[in-house]
Amino acid sequence: MPSQADLDIVKGDTVTLRVTVLDANSTPVNLTTPASVCRFTAKADITDADGTPGGISMVDNQLHADADPANGITIFELLSTASGSGIGALDGSDIPEGKYFMDFQYTTDGPPIGVYTFIKGTLTVNAEVTKTNSVT
């Protein structure tokens, strides 16, 4: 049974989500299995296909300095500008304000083979007040 979690973010902010994947016994899942991936998906209409414009569909960044995939810890990044690149990067300013259905899933070719939703809930993207994003 997936854990319930709700996220509340501000449009345009850099958001780093550090997620630990646990099995049914609360033991961290080794994410270094070659044919495995963690996904974060958020969409306004739960029936939309993954990757539909206006939603979020990304894979994790196991190469992030704070990730520890052998101990089930992975990173998802919503970056504040389009300069972010690589797996798990998304321009946070492109996410429309509103409420979204969301989940985190782990898919593996084994062992054991399967698709596991480990977190589900809602994502709220709020309007930003400050529009200036430079340090000068």
mmCIF file of C-alpha atoms in Angstrom:
data_model
loop_
_atom_site.group_PDB
_atom_site.id
_atom_site.type_symbol
_atom_site.label_atom_id
_atom_site.label_comp_id
_atom_site.label_asym_id
_atom_site.label_seq_id
_atom_site.Cartn_x
_atom_site.Cartn_y
_atom_site.Cartn_z
ATOM 1 C CA MET A 1 0.000 0.000 0.000
ATOM 2 C CA PRO A 2 1.517 3.358 -0.999
ATOM 3 C CA SER A 3 2.213 6.028 1.576
ATOM 4 C CA GLN A 4 0.088 9.181 1.356
ATOM 5 C CA ALA A 5 1.952 12.475 0.907
ATOM 6 C CA ASP A 6 0.924 15.911 -0.300
ATOM 7 C CA LEU A 7 3.408 18.454 -1.672
ATOM 8 C CA ASP A 8 2.976 22.225 -1.753
ATOM 9 C CA ILE A 9 5.471 24.141 -3.921
ATOM 10 C CA VAL A 10 5.848 27.643 -5.421
ATOM 11 C CA LYS A 11 6.028 27.926 -9.203
ATOM 12 C CA GLY A 12 9.550 28.790 -10.367
ATOM 13 C CA ASP A 13 11.289 27.590 -7.179
ATOM 14 C CA THR A 14 14.011 24.955 -7.164
ATOM 15 C CA VAL A 15 12.612 21.903 -5.408
ATOM 16 C CA THR A 16 14.733 18.871 -4.535
ATOM 17 C CA LEU A 17 12.791 15.808 -3.424
ATOM 18 C CA ARG A 18 14.865 13.217 -1.559
ATOM 19 C CA VAL A 19 12.915 9.954 -1.614
ATOM 20 C CA THR A 20 13.661 6.625 0.074
ATOM 21 C CA VAL A 21 12.129 3.530 -1.521
ATOM 22 C CA LEU A 22 11.225 0.862 1.049
ATOM 23 C CA ASP A 23 9.860 -2.645 0.546
ATOM 24 C CA ALA A 24 6.884 -4.146 2.426
ATOM 25 C CA ASN A 25 9.180 -4.835 5.418
ATOM 26 C CA SER A 26 10.414 -1.202 5.543
ATOM 27 C CA THR A 27 13.810 -2.287 4.218
ATOM 28 C CA PRO A 28 15.468 0.087 1.699
ATOM 29 C CA VAL A 29 15.271 -1.209 -1.885
ATOM 30 C CA ASN A 30 18.562 -1.468 -3.779
ATOM 31 C CA LEU A 31 17.932 0.798 -6.782
ATOM 32 C CA THR A 32 21.129 -0.165 -8.599
ATOM 33 C CA THR A 33 19.437 -3.069 -10.403
ATOM 34 C CA PRO A 34 20.315 -2.406 -14.071
ATOM 35 C CA ALA A 35 16.722 -2.586 -15.350
ATOM 36 C CA SER A 36 15.025 -0.402 -12.737
ATOM 37 C CA VAL A 37 13.797 3.177 -12.570
ATOM 38 C CA CYS A 38 11.894 5.478 -10.221
ATOM 39 C CA ARG A 39 9.338 7.861 -11.697
ATOM 40 C CA PHE A 40 7.530 10.939 -10.409
ATOM 41 C CA THR A 41 4.328 11.802 -12.255
ATOM 42 C CA ALA A 42 1.871 14.633 -11.612
ATOM 43 C CA LYS A 43 -1.121 15.529 -13.755
ATOM 44 C CA ALA A 44 -4.241 17.652 -13.458
ATOM 45 C CA ASP A 45 -6.433 14.907 -14.925
ATOM 46 C CA ILE A 46 -5.580 11.443 -13.660
ATOM 47 C CA THR A 47 -6.646 9.948 -17.015
ATOM 48 C CA ASP A 48 -4.075 11.987 -19.014
ATOM 49 C CA ALA A 49 -1.175 10.088 -20.535
ATOM 50 C CA ASP A 50 2.191 10.471 -18.800
ATOM 51 C CA GLY A 51 4.085 13.420 -20.283
ATOM 52 C CA THR A 52 0.936 15.299 -21.349
ATOM 53 C CA PRO A 53 1.715 19.052 -21.632
ATOM 54 C CA GLY A 54 0.880 20.845 -18.396
ATOM 55 C CA GLY A 55 1.861 17.851 -16.280
ATOM 56 C CA ILE A 56 5.100 16.438 -14.908
ATOM 57 C CA SER A 57 6.682 13.127 -15.803
ATOM 58 C CA MET A 58 10.297 12.506 -14.866
ATOM 59 C CA VAL A 59 12.746 9.832 -13.830
ATOM 60 C CA ASP A 60 14.955 10.105 -10.792
ATOM 61 C CA ASN A 61 18.539 11.363 -10.625
ATOM 62 C CA GLN A 62 20.563 8.593 -8.995
ATOM 63 C CA LEU A 63 23.756 10.472 -9.909
ATOM 64 C CA HIS A 64 22.851 13.416 -7.644
ATOM 65 C CA ALA A 65 25.381 13.952 -4.822
ATOM 66 C CA ASP A 66 22.676 13.324 -2.179
ATOM 67 C CA ALA A 67 21.442 10.097 -3.788
ATOM 68 C CA ASP A 68 22.384 6.700 -2.345
ATOM 69 C CA PRO A 69 20.665 4.234 -4.697
ATOM 70 C CA ALA A 70 22.180 1.135 -3.064
ATOM 71 C CA ASN A 71 20.284 2.162 0.098
ATOM 72 C CA GLY A 72 17.036 3.110 -1.665
ATOM 73 C CA ILE A 73 17.640 6.893 -1.685
ATOM 74 C CA THR A 74 17.052 8.808 -4.901
ATOM 75 C CA ILE A 75 16.522 12.424 -5.935
ATOM 76 C CA PHE A 76 13.931 14.209 -8.066
ATOM 77 C CA GLU A 77 14.676 17.820 -9.028
ATOM 78 C CA LEU A 78 12.323 20.557 -10.166
ATOM 79 C CA LEU A 79 14.715 23.270 -11.253
ATOM 80 C CA SER A 80 13.883 26.968 -11.297
ATOM 81 C CA THR A 81 15.245 27.579 -14.787
ATOM 82 C CA ALA A 82 15.520 25.721 -18.055
ATOM 83 C CA SER A 83 19.314 25.607 -17.577
ATOM 84 C CA GLY A 84 18.855 22.412 -15.565
ATOM 85 C CA SER A 85 19.746 19.364 -17.599
ATOM 86 C CA GLY A 86 19.999 15.639 -17.308
ATOM 87 C CA ILE A 87 17.750 12.950 -15.915
ATOM 88 C CA GLY A 88 15.288 14.255 -13.384
ATOM 89 C CA ALA A 89 15.584 17.928 -14.379
ATOM 90 C CA LEU A 90 12.508 19.971 -15.202
ATOM 91 C CA ASP A 91 11.961 23.687 -15.627
ATOM 92 C CA GLY A 92 9.777 24.512 -12.621
ATOM 93 C CA SER A 93 8.605 27.743 -14.242
ATOM 94 C CA ASP A 94 6.802 25.664 -16.879
ATOM 95 C CA ILE A 95 4.520 23.983 -14.357
ATOM 96 C CA PRO A 96 1.106 25.672 -14.387
ATOM 97 C CA GLU A 97 -0.350 26.699 -11.037
ATOM 98 C CA GLY A 98 -3.002 24.353 -9.684
ATOM 99 C CA LYS A 99 -3.652 20.982 -8.070
ATOM 100 C CA TYR A 100 -2.337 17.724 -9.481
ATOM 101 C CA PHE A 101 -2.663 14.025 -8.763
ATOM 102 C CA MET A 102 0.829 12.638 -8.161
ATOM 103 C CA ASP A 103 2.661 9.422 -7.479
ATOM 104 C CA PHE A 104 6.135 7.964 -7.206
ATOM 105 C CA GLN A 105 6.657 4.536 -8.769
ATOM 106 C CA TYR A 106 9.504 2.041 -8.813
ATOM 107 C CA THR A 107 9.665 -0.282 -11.832
ATOM 108 C CA THR A 108 12.106 -3.174 -12.012
ATOM 109 C CA ASP A 109 12.850 -6.211 -14.127
ATOM 110 C CA GLY A 110 13.759 -7.950 -10.888
ATOM 111 C CA PRO A 111 14.209 -9.539 -8.701
ATOM 112 C CA PRO A 112 11.341 -9.222 -7.924
ATOM 113 C CA ILE A 113 9.841 -8.093 -11.237
ATOM 114 C CA GLY A 114 7.105 -5.495 -10.949
ATOM 115 C CA VAL A 115 5.759 -1.970 -10.754
ATOM 116 C CA TYR A 116 5.381 -0.548 -7.248
ATOM 117 C CA THR A 117 3.670 2.744 -6.355
ATOM 118 C CA PHE A 118 5.275 3.766 -3.073
ATOM 119 C CA ILE A 119 3.900 7.321 -2.611
ATOM 120 C CA LYS A 120 0.667 8.893 -3.853
ATOM 121 C CA GLY A 121 -1.090 12.160 -3.109
ATOM 122 C CA THR A 122 -1.581 15.672 -4.418
ATOM 123 C CA LEU A 123 0.819 18.327 -5.616
ATOM 124 C CA THR A 124 -0.202 21.978 -5.279
ATOM 125 C CA VAL A 125 1.732 24.495 -7.372
ATOM 126 C CA ASN A 126 1.236 28.039 -6.049
ATOM 127 C CA ALA A 127 1.829 31.325 -7.896
ATOM 128 C CA GLU A 128 5.180 32.969 -7.298
ATOM 129 C CA VAL A 129 5.271 36.495 -5.910
ATOM 130 C CA THR A 130 8.866 37.480 -6.712
ATOM 131 C CA LYS A 131 9.536 37.205 -10.455
ATOM 132 C CA THR A 132 13.204 38.268 -10.384
ATOM 133 C CA ASN A 133 15.446 35.217 -10.454
ATOM 134 C CA SER A 134 18.913 36.794 -10.680
ATOM 135 C CA VAL A 135 21.372 37.552 -7.879
ATOM 136 C CA THR A 136 21.971 41.093 -9.079
#
